[in-house]
Amino acid sequence: TAMLQTMAEMEKLPTEGEHYHPYSFENRRSNGEIFCVTCAHLPYVPVLYFPEGTYLVSDTLCYRHKDLINTYGSPMSQQIRIRGAGVGRSIIRLADRTSGFGKGTRKPVISYMPGEGSNVATSNYCEDLTINCGTGNPGAVGLDFFTNNSGAVRNIRVLSDDGLGHAGIQLGHGNYSGVLIKHVEVKGFDHGLHVDSTTATMFAHAEDISTIGQRVSGITMGAISLSLRNIKTHDVPVAVTCTHPVGFLVLIDSVLQGTGPVAIDRKAGFLYVSHVETKGFADSRNIDEWVHPRTFGETAEGKGMSRLPVEETPIWKSTGKTTGIRTHGAIGNETNDDSPAIQRALDSGATEIRFEPGRYLMNSPVTIPSHVEHIDFSFCDLVAGIDLKKSKREGFVITGEKSDRPLFVERLLTWERWSGEHCTFTHASQRTVCFKDIQTQSLQIYRNTVSGGKVFIDNVAVTTGIRPGTEVYGRCCATFKGQQVWARQFNPERGQPMVINDGSDLVIMGYKSEGRGVIVHTINGGRTEVLGGIMNVGRNGKTAFVAEDSQLRISTASQNRHPGGFYRTAVKSINQGKTTTLEGVDLPLRSGAKAKTPQFVIPLYK
């Protein structure tokens, strides 16, 4: 029904010329031909919640709908959000010896992608539950996850009662991206995490992962860019196995314990390993740094940037009064200006602010006072009013003091009507801010007017160009001036540049860029460290990373969606008027000699 409604509205658009759907610049009618990339009327289901209990299943739980296919043939398996009451409290259990889960089947208990892949399966989540694959199911996979741009597997335990099964968590389809896997334990199976890609594209970032008692490997990766941090393995024959020539592994700050001949089995591919301790293996040692095939930059002179410290993302715990914005007069009908009601909610004295389902129009900025500690947008949509859209102002101004409790902002998903020249968040204080599970379209997401604060980014996607391929609008996805920033799964798209680091310490662990603009432009003594992720270039790009009298430390890879799409220059460094470059053709090729375009890997630049 939702797709038919969108199609009916598209049919009413004029047949001549190019005309855009009023809710989405991704959907248009061009000279009589309809292009529907996303569905503007999908039902609003913020979370499918499993209350405490054990749920016995005998087949795969999977969202599917044969009619929800877009112009590119992609299934719209998007906004699938499963959440339980907590690990060990909400349990989805596969019945013992279930038909169809025999050896070699690789059949999941929960699946987010029944087809091969998609480019619009955004904002998918699986959180706060246990998946038990029972006994006698040697082909079982606990969770087969898929998402695009933003999405996470978080606070999950996956186990097999008899130790059998193919994998606890699997990523194996084509074109997934924006995946954050965090706070996960896997017990049993052949593979704890099995991360591969049928199209050798995109990336995932996994952090705070424990794998226990696997039969083949704690983590197995194939044709993908995978970044791992704080990995703990126990009682495994191999901790990490790299299997594919185009695979790129970044592994940092981890402890690997097992009993086999090697802790990290690099059968093929590229890698960067730093600050990893291995125990119990025949080759046990402390790995300060291991780069394959080699390091680029100023290493010959003994120079180069050192690794930056990584701080853990603060965890929010409820401390006080909660209020919803509708209690204070917000309507959410995308027509009335809800800015005054939102401000009343923020000024109410409540420490926790909740946006109920709706599409909220804002025509003026609102200020987040220091007593507000948590804003939950509940995956609602925002609409920019005419005055706000044309201004250079912001939707939300963050105030407070450095000594205040951190502000947590989470679960925001906005589409093309939240667009304009303004910025979503302006950080006007030194207060620590944590952004989590956010995706915005068509405008800048963050800037700060006061230096000296800390910013944590967990699973955030932002696009600045309204239409795909739009050029010369000059908007930047995010600007960090004099901040300390830690980003885990960050997806800046179509920015010019994508990110500006103006005198900040910026650590990015897993990212995907899109477009031809500079990915990170570092200036005024800033330091940028990139660990993993993908330079995803739709068309020809000139330079990926730029530093002006600043420092860079980069381990990443490139991939393309179109013939000819790649960055000519990987790194440009300008230091006291002297310019040096690292060209893409001088780096190890990721795709091999038969590649259509020279996709490359930067194992380590410093």
Coordinates of C-alpha atoms in Angstrom, one line a residue:
T1 CA 0.0 0.0 0.0
A2 CA 2.8 2.4 0.9
M3 CA 4.6 1.9 -2.4
L4 CA 1.4 2.2 -4.4
Q5 CA 0.6 5.5 -2.7
T6 CA 4.0 6.8 -3.7
M7 CA 3.7 5.5 -7.2
A8 CA 0.2 7.1 -7.6
E9 CA 1.6 10.5 -6.6
M10 CA 4.5 10.1 -9.0
E11 CA 2.0 9.4 -11.8
K12 CA 0.4 12.8 -11.2
L13 CA 3.6 14.6 -12.0
P14 CA 4.0 16.2 -15.4
T15 CA 5.3 13.9 -18.1
E16 CA 7.6 16.4 -19.8
G17 CA 10.9 17.5 -18.1
E18 CA 12.2 16.5 -14.7
H19 CA 9.9 16.8 -11.7
Y20 CA 10.6 15.8 -8.1
H21 CA 8.3 14.2 -5.6
P22 CA 7.4 16.8 -2.9
Y23 CA 8.7 14.5 -0.1
S24 CA 11.8 13.2 -1.8
F25 CA 14.4 14.4 -4.2
E26 CA 15.4 10.8 -4.7
N27 CA 12.0 10.1 -6.4
R28 CA 11.3 11.9 -9.6
R29 CA 9.6 11.7 -13.0
S30 CA 11.9 12.4 -15.9
N31 CA 10.5 12.8 -19.4
G32 CA 7.7 10.4 -18.7
E33 CA 9.8 7.8 -16.9
I34 CA 9.3 7.2 -13.1
F35 CA 12.3 6.7 -10.8
C36 CA 11.3 5.6 -7.3
V37 CA 14.5 5.1 -5.2
T38 CA 12.8 5.2 -1.7
C39 CA 9.3 4.8 -0.5
A40 CA 8.0 8.1 1.0
H41 CA 5.1 6.4 2.8
L42 CA 6.5 3.4 4.6
P43 CA 4.6 2.7 7.9
Y44 CA 6.2 4.4 10.9
V45 CA 7.3 1.5 13.2
P46 CA 10.1 2.9 15.4
V47 CA 10.9 -0.4 17.2
L48 CA 9.6 -4.0 17.1
Y49 CA 9.9 -4.8 20.8
F50 CA 10.3 -8.2 22.3
P51 CA 9.3 -8.1 26.0
E52 CA 11.1 -10.3 28.5
G53 CA 10.7 -14.0 27.7
T54 CA 11.8 -16.9 25.5
Y55 CA 10.4 -17.0 22.0
L56 CA 10.7 -20.5 20.3
V57 CA 11.0 -20.3 16.5
S58 CA 11.3 -23.0 13.9
D59 CA 12.1 -20.9 10.8
T60 CA 13.9 -17.7 9.8
L61 CA 12.4 -14.4 11.1
C62 CA 12.7 -12.1 8.1
Y63 CA 11.0 -8.9 6.8
R64 CA 10.1 -9.3 3.2
H65 CA 7.6 -7.8 0.7
K66 CA 7.7 -8.7 -3.0
D67 CA 6.2 -5.3 -4.0
L68 CA 8.7 -3.1 -2.2
I69 CA 11.3 -3.0 -4.9
N70 CA 12.8 0.3 -6.1
T71 CA 13.9 1.5 -9.6
Y72 CA 17.3 -0.1 -9.2
G73 CA 15.8 -3.4 -8.3
S74 CA 16.7 -3.1 -4.6
P75 CA 14.4 -4.5 -1.9
M76 CA 13.5 -1.8 0.6
S77 CA 14.3 -3.8 3.7
Q78 CA 14.7 -0.6 5.7
Q79 CA 13.8 0.7 9.1
I80 CA 13.7 -2.8 10.6
R81 CA 14.4 -2.2 14.3
I82 CA 14.3 -5.2 16.6
R83 CA 14.9 -4.6 20.3
G84 CA 14.6 -6.8 23.4
A85 CA 14.4 -6.1 27.1
G86 CA 18.1 -7.0 27.5
V87 CA 20.7 -9.7 27.0
G88 CA 19.5 -12.9 28.8
R89 CA 16.0 -11.4 29.3
S90 CA 14.6 -11.5 25.8
I91 CA 15.7 -14.7 24.1
I92 CA 14.9 -15.9 20.6
R93 CA 15.6 -19.6 20.5
L94 CA 15.7 -21.9 17.6
A95 CA 14.0 -25.3 18.2
D96 CA 16.4 -28.2 18.5
R97 CA 17.1 -30.2 15.3
T98 CA 15.0 -28.0 13.1
S99 CA 14.5 -29.0 9.5
G100 CA 16.4 -26.7 7.1
F101 CA 19.2 -25.9 9.5
G102 CA 21.4 -28.8 8.6
K103 CA 25.1 -28.8 7.8
G104 CA 26.1 -26.4 5.0
T105 CA 22.8 -24.5 4.9
R106 CA 24.0 -21.3 6.5
K107 CA 20.4 -20.5 7.4
P108 CA 19.8 -17.6 9.8
V109 CA 17.5 -17.4 12.7
I110 CA 17.0 -13.7 12.1
S111 CA 17.6 -12.2 8.6
Y112 CA 17.6 -8.6 7.5
M113 CA 18.1 -9.3 3.8
P114 CA 16.3 -12.1 1.9
G115 CA 17.7 -11.0 -1.4
E116 CA 21.2 -10.3 -2.6
G117 CA 21.5 -6.7 -1.5
S118 CA 20.1 -3.2 -1.6
N119 CA 21.1 0.5 -1.7
V120 CA 18.2 1.8 0.4
A121 CA 18.0 -0.6 3.3
T122 CA 18.8 2.2 5.8
S123 CA 18.3 2.6 9.6
N124 CA 18.2 -1.1 10.6
Y125 CA 18.9 -2.2 14.2
C126 CA 19.1 -5.4 16.3
E127 CA 19.7 -4.7 20.0
D128 CA 19.4 -5.9 23.6
L129 CA 18.6 -9.6 23.2
T130 CA 19.9 -13.1 23.1
I131 CA 19.8 -15.4 20.1
N132 CA 20.1 -19.1 20.9
C133 CA 20.6 -21.5 18.1
G134 CA 19.7 -24.5 20.2
T135 CA 21.2 -28.0 19.6
G136 CA 21.4 -30.1 16.5
N137 CA 21.4 -27.2 14.0
P138 CA 24.9 -27.3 12.4
G139 CA 24.0 -24.9 9.6
A140 CA 22.5 -22.2 11.7
V141 CA 23.5 -18.6 11.6
G142 CA 22.3 -16.6 14.6
L143 CA 21.9 -13.2 12.9
D144 CA 22.3 -12.3 9.2
F145 CA 22.5 -8.5 9.3
F146 CA 22.2 -5.9 6.5
T147 CA 21.9 -2.1 6.4
N148 CA 22.9 0.9 4.3
N149 CA 24.4 4.2 5.6
S150 CA 23.2 3.8 9.2
G151 CA 22.5 0.8 11.3
A152 CA 23.8 -1.2 14.3
V153 CA 24.0 -4.6 16.0
R154 CA 24.4 -3.7 19.7
N155 CA 24.2 -5.4 23.1
I156 CA 23.6 -8.9 21.6
R157 CA 24.6 -12.4 22.8
V158 CA 24.5 -15.3 20.3
L159 CA 25.1 -18.8 21.4
S160 CA 24.8 -22.4 20.4
D161 CA 24.0 -24.9 23.1
D162 CA 26.0 -27.7 21.5
G163 CA 28.7 -25.4 19.9
L164 CA 27.5 -26.3 16.4
G165 CA 26.4 -23.8 13.7
H166 CA 28.0 -21.8 10.9
A167 CA 28.3 -18.4 12.5
G168 CA 27.0 -16.3 15.3
I169 CA 26.7 -13.1 13.3
Q170 CA 27.0 -12.9 9.5
L171 CA 27.5 -10.1 7.0
G172 CA 27.5 -11.6 3.6
H173 CA 25.4 -9.8 1.1
G174 CA 26.5 -7.2 -1.4
N175 CA 26.7 -3.4 -0.8
Y176 CA 26.0 -3.3 2.9
S177 CA 27.5 -0.2 4.5
G178 CA 27.2 1.9 7.7
V179 CA 27.4 -1.2 9.9
L180 CA 28.3 -0.7 13.6
I181 CA 28.6 -3.9 15.7
K182 CA 29.2 -3.2 19.3
H183 CA 29.0 -4.9 22.7
V184 CA 28.5 -8.4 21.3
E185 CA 29.3 -11.9 22.7
V186 CA 29.3 -15.0 20.5
K187 CA 29.7 -18.5 22.0
G188 CA 30.2 -21.6 19.9
F189 CA 29.7 -22.0 16.1
D190 CA 32.4 -22.5 13.4
H191 CA 32.9 -18.7 13.1
G192 CA 32.0 -16.1 15.7
L193 CA 31.7 -13.3 13.2
H194 CA 31.7 -14.1 9.5
V195 CA 32.1 -10.9 7.5
D196 CA 32.3 -11.0 3.7
S197 CA 30.8 -9.3 0.7
T198 CA 29.6 -10.8 -2.6
T199 CA 30.5 -7.5 -4.4
A200 CA 33.8 -6.7 -2.6
T201 CA 32.4 -3.4 -1.5
M202 CA 31.8 -1.2 1.6
F203 CA 32.8 -1.8 5.2
A204 CA 31.9 -2.6 8.8
H205 CA 33.2 -1.5 12.1
A206 CA 33.1 -3.9 15.2
E207 CA 34.0 -3.0 18.7
D208 CA 33.8 -4.6 22.2
I209 CA 33.4 -8.1 20.7
S210 CA 34.0 -11.3 22.6
T211 CA 34.1 -14.6 20.8
I212 CA 34.3 -17.9 22.7
G213 CA 34.9 -21.5 21.7
Q214 CA 34.7 -21.3 17.9
R215 CA 35.6 -24.4 16.0
V216 CA 37.3 -22.6 13.0
S217 CA 37.9 -18.9 13.7
G218 CA 36.8 -16.3 16.1
I219 CA 36.4 -13.7 13.3
T220 CA 36.6 -14.6 9.6
M221 CA 36.7 -11.8 7.0
G222 CA 36.6 -11.9 3.2
A223 CA 36.2 -9.3 0.4
I224 CA 35.5 -6.3 2.7
S225 CA 37.1 -3.4 4.6
L226 CA 36.7 -4.4 8.3
S227 CA 37.9 -2.4 11.3
L228 CA 38.0 -4.0 14.7
R229 CA 38.7 -2.6 18.1
N230 CA 38.7 -4.1 21.6
I231 CA 38.3 -7.7 20.4
K232 CA 38.6 -10.5 22.9
T233 CA 38.8 -14.1 21.8
H234 CA 38.9 -17.2 24.1
D235 CA 39.5 -20.9 23.3
V236 CA 39.7 -20.5 19.5
P237 CA 42.1 -22.2 17.0
V238 CA 42.5 -18.9 15.2
A239 CA 41.5 -15.5 16.4
V240 CA 41.1 -13.7 13.1
T241 CA 41.3 -15.1 9.6
C242 CA 41.7 -13.0 6.4
T243 CA 40.7 -15.0 3.3
H244 CA 40.3 -12.7 0.3
P245 CA 42.9 -10.8 -1.8
V246 CA 40.9 -7.5 -1.8
G247 CA 40.1 -7.7 1.9
F248 CA 41.5 -5.0 4.2
L249 CA 41.7 -5.5 8.0
V250 CA 42.3 -2.9 10.7
L251 CA 42.7 -4.5 14.1
I252 CA 43.6 -2.3 17.2
D253 CA 43.6 -2.4 21.0
S254 CA 42.7 -6.1 21.4
V255 CA 43.6 -9.2 23.3
L256 CA 43.5 -12.5 21.4
Q257 CA 43.6 -15.8 23.4
G258 CA 43.6 -19.2 21.8
T259 CA 45.4 -22.5 21.3
G260 CA 46.3 -22.7 17.6
P261 CA 49.6 -22.1 15.7
V262 CA 48.8 -18.4 14.8
A263 CA 46.5 -15.8 16.2
I264 CA 46.0 -13.8 13.0
D265 CA 46.0 -16.0 9.9
R266 CA 46.5 -13.7 6.9
K267 CA 45.8 -16.0 4.0
A268 CA 45.3 -13.1 1.7
G269 CA 44.6 -9.3 1.6
F270 CA 46.0 -6.3 3.4
L271 CA 46.1 -5.4 7.1
Y272 CA 47.1 -2.9 9.7
V273 CA 47.4 -4.2 13.3
S274 CA 48.3 -2.0 16.3
H275 CA 48.5 -2.6 20.1
V276 CA 47.3 -6.2 20.0
E277 CA 48.3 -8.8 22.6
T278 CA 48.1 -12.5 21.7
K279 CA 48.1 -15.3 24.3
G280 CA 48.3 -19.1 24.1
F281 CA 49.0 -19.3 20.3
A282 CA 52.3 -20.7 19.1
D283 CA 53.2 -17.3 17.8
S284 CA 52.0 -15.4 20.9
R285 CA 53.5 -11.9 21.2
N286 CA 52.7 -8.3 21.7
I287 CA 52.1 -6.6 18.3
D288 CA 52.9 -2.9 18.5
E289 CA 52.5 -2.4 14.8
W290 CA 52.1 -4.8 11.8
V291 CA 51.5 -3.4 8.3
H292 CA 51.1 -5.3 5.1
P293 CA 52.5 -4.7 2.6
R294 CA 54.2 -1.5 3.9
T295 CA 53.9 2.0 5.4
F296 CA 53.8 5.1 3.3
G297 CA 54.7 8.7 4.2
E298 CA 57.6 10.0 6.2
T299 CA 58.7 6.8 7.9
A300 CA 62.1 6.9 6.2
E301 CA 63.0 10.0 8.3
G302 CA 61.6 8.5 11.4
K303 CA 58.8 11.0 11.4
G304 CA 55.1 10.7 11.0
M305 CA 52.1 11.1 13.3
S306 CA 51.7 8.8 16.3
R307 CA 48.4 7.1 17.1
L308 CA 45.8 9.2 18.9
P309 CA 44.3 8.0 22.2
V310 CA 40.8 6.6 22.0
E311 CA 38.2 7.3 24.6
E312 CA 35.2 5.0 25.2
T313 CA 31.8 6.4 24.3
P314 CA 29.9 7.4 27.5
I315 CA 26.9 5.2 28.3
W316 CA 23.6 7.0 29.1
K317 CA 21.7 6.0 32.2
S318 CA 18.3 7.5 33.0
T319 CA 18.6 9.9 36.0
G320 CA 15.4 11.9 36.2
K321 CA 12.2 13.3 34.7
T322 CA 11.0 12.5 31.2
T323 CA 8.6 14.5 29.1
G324 CA 7.3 14.2 25.5
I325 CA 7.1 17.2 23.3
R326 CA 3.4 16.7 22.5
T327 CA 2.7 17.3 26.2
H328 CA 3.9 20.8 25.5
G329 CA 1.8 21.4 22.4
A330 CA 3.8 19.9 19.5
I331 CA 1.6 18.5 16.7
G332 CA 3.9 16.7 14.3
N333 CA 1.7 17.3 11.2
E334 CA 4.5 18.8 9.1
T335 CA 2.5 22.0 8.6
N336 CA 2.3 23.8 12.0
D337 CA 5.5 25.3 13.4
D338 CA 6.4 23.1 16.4
S339 CA 9.5 25.1 17.4
P340 CA 7.8 26.9 20.3
A341 CA 6.4 23.7 21.7
I342 CA 9.8 21.9 21.4
Q343 CA 11.4 24.8 23.2
R344 CA 8.8 24.6 26.0
A345 CA 9.6 20.9 26.4
L346 CA 13.3 21.6 26.6
D347 CA 12.7 24.4 29.2
S348 CA 10.3 22.3 31.3
G349 CA 13.0 21.1 33.7
A350 CA 12.8 17.5 32.4
T351 CA 16.2 15.9 31.9
E352 CA 14.9 13.5 29.2
I353 CA 13.1 14.8 26.2
R354 CA 11.2 12.4 23.9
F355 CA 9.8 13.1 20.4
E356 CA 6.7 11.1 19.8
P357 CA 6.0 9.7 16.2
G358 CA 5.3 12.5 13.8
R359 CA 6.8 14.9 11.2
Y360 CA 7.8 18.0 13.1
L361 CA 8.1 21.3 11.2
M362 CA 10.7 23.7 12.7
N363 CA 10.9 27.3 11.5
S364 CA 13.3 28.7 14.1
P365 CA 16.2 27.4 16.2
V366 CA 15.6 25.9 19.7
T367 CA 18.1 25.9 22.5
I368 CA 19.1 22.8 24.5
P369 CA 19.7 24.0 28.1
S370 CA 22.3 22.4 30.4
H371 CA 19.8 20.4 32.5
V372 CA 18.7 18.3 29.5
E373 CA 20.8 15.1 29.4
H374 CA 19.0 13.0 26.8
I375 CA 17.0 13.7 23.7
D376 CA 15.4 10.7 22.0
F377 CA 13.9 11.6 18.6
S378 CA 12.4 8.1 18.3
F379 CA 13.3 8.0 14.6
C380 CA 10.8 10.8 13.8
D381 CA 11.1 13.1 10.8
L382 CA 11.9 16.8 10.8
V383 CA 10.7 19.4 8.3
A384 CA 12.5 22.8 7.8
G385 CA 10.3 25.8 7.6
I386 CA 10.9 28.4 5.0
D387 CA 12.6 30.9 7.3
L388 CA 14.9 28.3 8.9
K389 CA 15.7 26.7 5.5
K390 CA 16.9 30.0 4.0
S391 CA 18.9 31.0 7.1
K392 CA 22.5 30.2 8.1
R393 CA 21.3 29.3 11.6
E394 CA 20.6 25.9 13.1
G395 CA 17.9 23.6 14.3
F396 CA 19.3 22.9 17.7
V397 CA 21.8 25.0 19.8
I398 CA 23.7 23.0 22.5
T399 CA 24.6 25.1 25.6
G400 CA 26.0 24.2 29.0
E401 CA 29.4 24.0 30.8
K402 CA 32.3 21.6 30.5
S403 CA 31.4 20.3 34.0
D404 CA 27.8 19.4 33.0
R405 CA 26.8 15.8 32.5
P406 CA 27.2 14.7 28.9
L407 CA 24.3 15.3 26.5
F408 CA 23.1 12.2 24.6
V409 CA 21.2 12.8 21.3
E410 CA 19.9 9.7 19.5
R411 CA 17.6 8.0 17.1
L412 CA 17.0 10.7 14.5
L413 CA 16.1 9.9 10.9
T414 CA 15.2 12.8 8.6
W415 CA 14.7 13.0 4.9
E416 CA 14.9 15.6 2.2
R417 CA 12.4 18.0 3.7
W418 CA 14.9 18.7 6.5
S419 CA 17.2 20.6 4.1
G420 CA 18.5 24.1 3.5
E421 CA 21.4 26.4 4.4
H422 CA 21.1 25.9 8.1
C423 CA 22.9 23.3 10.3
T424 CA 21.2 20.6 12.4
F425 CA 23.3 21.0 15.5
T426 CA 25.4 23.9 16.6
H427 CA 27.6 23.1 19.6
A428 CA 27.9 26.4 21.5
S429 CA 29.7 25.1 24.7
Q430 CA 32.4 22.8 26.0
R431 CA 29.9 20.3 27.2
T432 CA 30.5 16.7 26.1
V433 CA 28.0 15.5 23.4
C434 CA 27.3 12.0 22.3
F435 CA 25.5 11.5 18.9
K436 CA 24.1 8.0 18.3
D437 CA 22.0 6.4 15.6
I438 CA 21.4 9.5 13.5
Q439 CA 20.8 10.0 9.7
T440 CA 20.1 13.3 8.1
Q441 CA 19.7 14.3 4.5
S442 CA 20.6 17.5 2.6
L443 CA 22.4 19.7 5.1
Q444 CA 25.3 20.1 7.5
I445 CA 24.8 18.1 10.7
Y446 CA 27.4 19.6 13.1
R447 CA 29.5 22.6 13.8
N448 CA 30.8 24.2 17.0
T449 CA 31.3 27.9 17.9
V450 CA 33.1 27.1 21.2
S451 CA 36.3 25.1 21.2
G452 CA 37.5 22.6 23.8
G453 CA 34.7 20.1 23.9
K454 CA 34.5 16.4 23.4
V455 CA 32.3 14.8 20.7
F456 CA 31.4 11.1 20.4
I457 CA 29.8 9.9 17.2
D458 CA 28.3 6.3 17.1
N459 CA 26.6 5.4 13.9
V460 CA 25.9 8.8 12.2
A461 CA 25.2 9.4 8.5
V462 CA 24.8 12.8 6.8
T463 CA 24.3 14.0 3.2
T464 CA 24.7 17.6 2.2
G465 CA 23.9 17.5 -1.5
I466 CA 20.1 17.6 -2.0
R467 CA 20.2 15.6 -5.3
P468 CA 22.6 12.9 -6.1
G469 CA 25.4 14.3 -8.3
T470 CA 24.7 17.9 -7.2
E471 CA 27.8 20.1 -7.4
V472 CA 29.1 23.5 -6.3
Y473 CA 26.9 24.1 -3.3
G474 CA 29.9 24.2 -1.0
R475 CA 28.3 22.6 2.1
C476 CA 30.3 20.5 4.5
C477 CA 28.8 17.6 6.4
A478 CA 30.6 18.4 9.7
T479 CA 33.1 20.9 11.0
F480 CA 35.1 20.3 14.2
K481 CA 37.0 23.3 15.5
G482 CA 39.4 22.7 18.4
Q483 CA 37.5 19.7 19.6
Q484 CA 38.4 16.1 20.6
V485 CA 36.3 13.8 18.4
W486 CA 35.9 10.0 18.3
A487 CA 33.7 8.7 15.5
R488 CA 32.6 5.1 15.2
Q489 CA 30.8 4.3 11.9
F490 CA 30.5 7.8 10.3
N491 CA 29.0 8.2 6.8
P492 CA 29.5 11.7 5.4
E493 CA 28.2 12.0 1.8
R494 CA 28.4 14.6 -1.0
G495 CA 30.1 17.2 1.1
Q496 CA 32.6 19.8 -0.3
P497 CA 34.5 18.7 1.7
M498 CA 32.9 15.9 3.6
V499 CA 34.6 16.9 6.9
I500 CA 36.7 19.8 8.1
N501 CA 39.1 19.2 11.0
D502 CA 40.0 22.7 12.1
G503 CA 42.6 22.3 14.8
S504 CA 40.9 19.2 16.4
D505 CA 42.0 15.7 17.3
L506 CA 39.8 13.6 15.2
V507 CA 39.7 9.7 15.2
I508 CA 37.4 8.0 12.7
M509 CA 36.9 4.2 13.1
G510 CA 35.0 3.0 10.1
Y511 CA 33.4 5.3 7.6
K512 CA 32.0 5.6 4.1
S513 CA 32.3 8.7 2.0
E514 CA 30.3 9.3 -1.2
G515 CA 31.0 11.7 -4.0
R516 CA 34.1 13.3 -5.3
G517 CA 34.8 15.9 -2.6
V518 CA 37.8 15.8 -0.2
I519 CA 36.9 13.3 2.6
V520 CA 38.7 15.1 5.5
H521 CA 40.4 18.5 5.1
T522 CA 42.6 19.1 8.2
I523 CA 43.9 22.6 8.9
N524 CA 45.4 24.8 11.6
G525 CA 47.4 22.1 13.4
G526 CA 44.7 19.5 13.5
R527 CA 45.4 15.8 13.8
T528 CA 43.3 13.2 11.9
E529 CA 43.5 9.5 12.3
V530 CA 41.4 7.2 10.0
L531 CA 41.1 3.5 10.9
G532 CA 39.4 1.4 8.2
G533 CA 36.4 2.4 6.2
I534 CA 35.9 3.0 2.5
M535 CA 36.5 5.9 0.1
N536 CA 33.4 5.3 -1.9
V537 CA 33.6 7.3 -5.1
G538 CA 30.7 7.4 -7.5
R539 CA 32.6 9.5 -10.0
N540 CA 36.1 10.8 -10.6
G541 CA 37.6 12.5 -7.5
K542 CA 40.8 14.5 -7.3
T543 CA 42.1 14.2 -3.8
A544 CA 40.8 12.1 -0.8
F545 CA 42.6 13.6 2.2
V546 CA 44.2 17.0 2.6
A547 CA 46.4 18.4 5.5
E548 CA 47.6 22.0 5.6
D549 CA 50.2 22.4 8.3
S550 CA 48.5 19.5 10.1
Q551 CA 49.0 15.8 10.6
L552 CA 47.4 12.7 9.2
R553 CA 47.5 9.0 10.0
I554 CA 45.4 6.9 7.6
S555 CA 44.6 3.2 7.1
T556 CA 41.8 2.8 4.6
A557 CA 40.7 1.5 1.2
S558 CA 38.9 2.7 -1.9
Q559 CA 36.1 1.2 -4.0
N560 CA 33.9 2.4 -6.9
R561 CA 30.4 2.0 -8.1
H562 CA 31.0 3.3 -11.6
P563 CA 33.7 2.8 -14.2
G564 CA 36.4 5.5 -13.9
G565 CA 35.4 6.3 -10.3
F566 CA 38.5 6.7 -8.1
Y567 CA 40.6 9.3 -6.3
R568 CA 43.7 10.3 -8.3
T569 CA 45.5 11.6 -5.3
A570 CA 45.1 9.7 -2.0
V571 CA 46.8 12.3 0.3
K572 CA 48.0 15.8 -0.2
S573 CA 50.1 17.4 2.6
I574 CA 51.0 21.1 2.6
N575 CA 53.6 21.9 5.2
Q576 CA 55.2 25.4 5.4
G577 CA 54.4 26.0 1.8
K578 CA 55.9 22.6 0.6
T579 CA 53.4 20.3 -1.0
T580 CA 53.8 16.5 -1.2
T581 CA 51.3 14.0 -2.5
L582 CA 50.7 10.3 -2.4
E583 CA 49.1 9.2 -5.7
G584 CA 46.6 6.4 -5.9
V585 CA 48.6 4.7 -8.7
D586 CA 51.5 4.4 -6.3
L587 CA 49.6 2.4 -3.7
P588 CA 48.8 -1.3 -3.6
L589 CA 46.0 -2.2 -5.9
R590 CA 43.0 -3.6 -4.1
S591 CA 41.2 -5.1 -7.1
G592 CA 44.1 -6.7 -8.9
A593 CA 45.3 -6.3 -12.4
K594 CA 41.9 -6.9 -14.0
A595 CA 40.2 -4.1 -12.2
K596 CA 38.2 -1.6 -14.4
T597 CA 39.6 1.3 -12.3
P598 CA 42.6 1.4 -10.0
Q599 CA 41.1 0.9 -6.6
F600 CA 43.8 1.0 -3.9
V601 CA 44.6 0.4 -0.2
I602 CA 46.5 2.8 2.1
P603 CA 47.8 0.2 4.6
L604 CA 49.3 3.0 6.7
Y605 CA 50.2 6.6 5.9
K606 CA 51.7 8.8 8.6

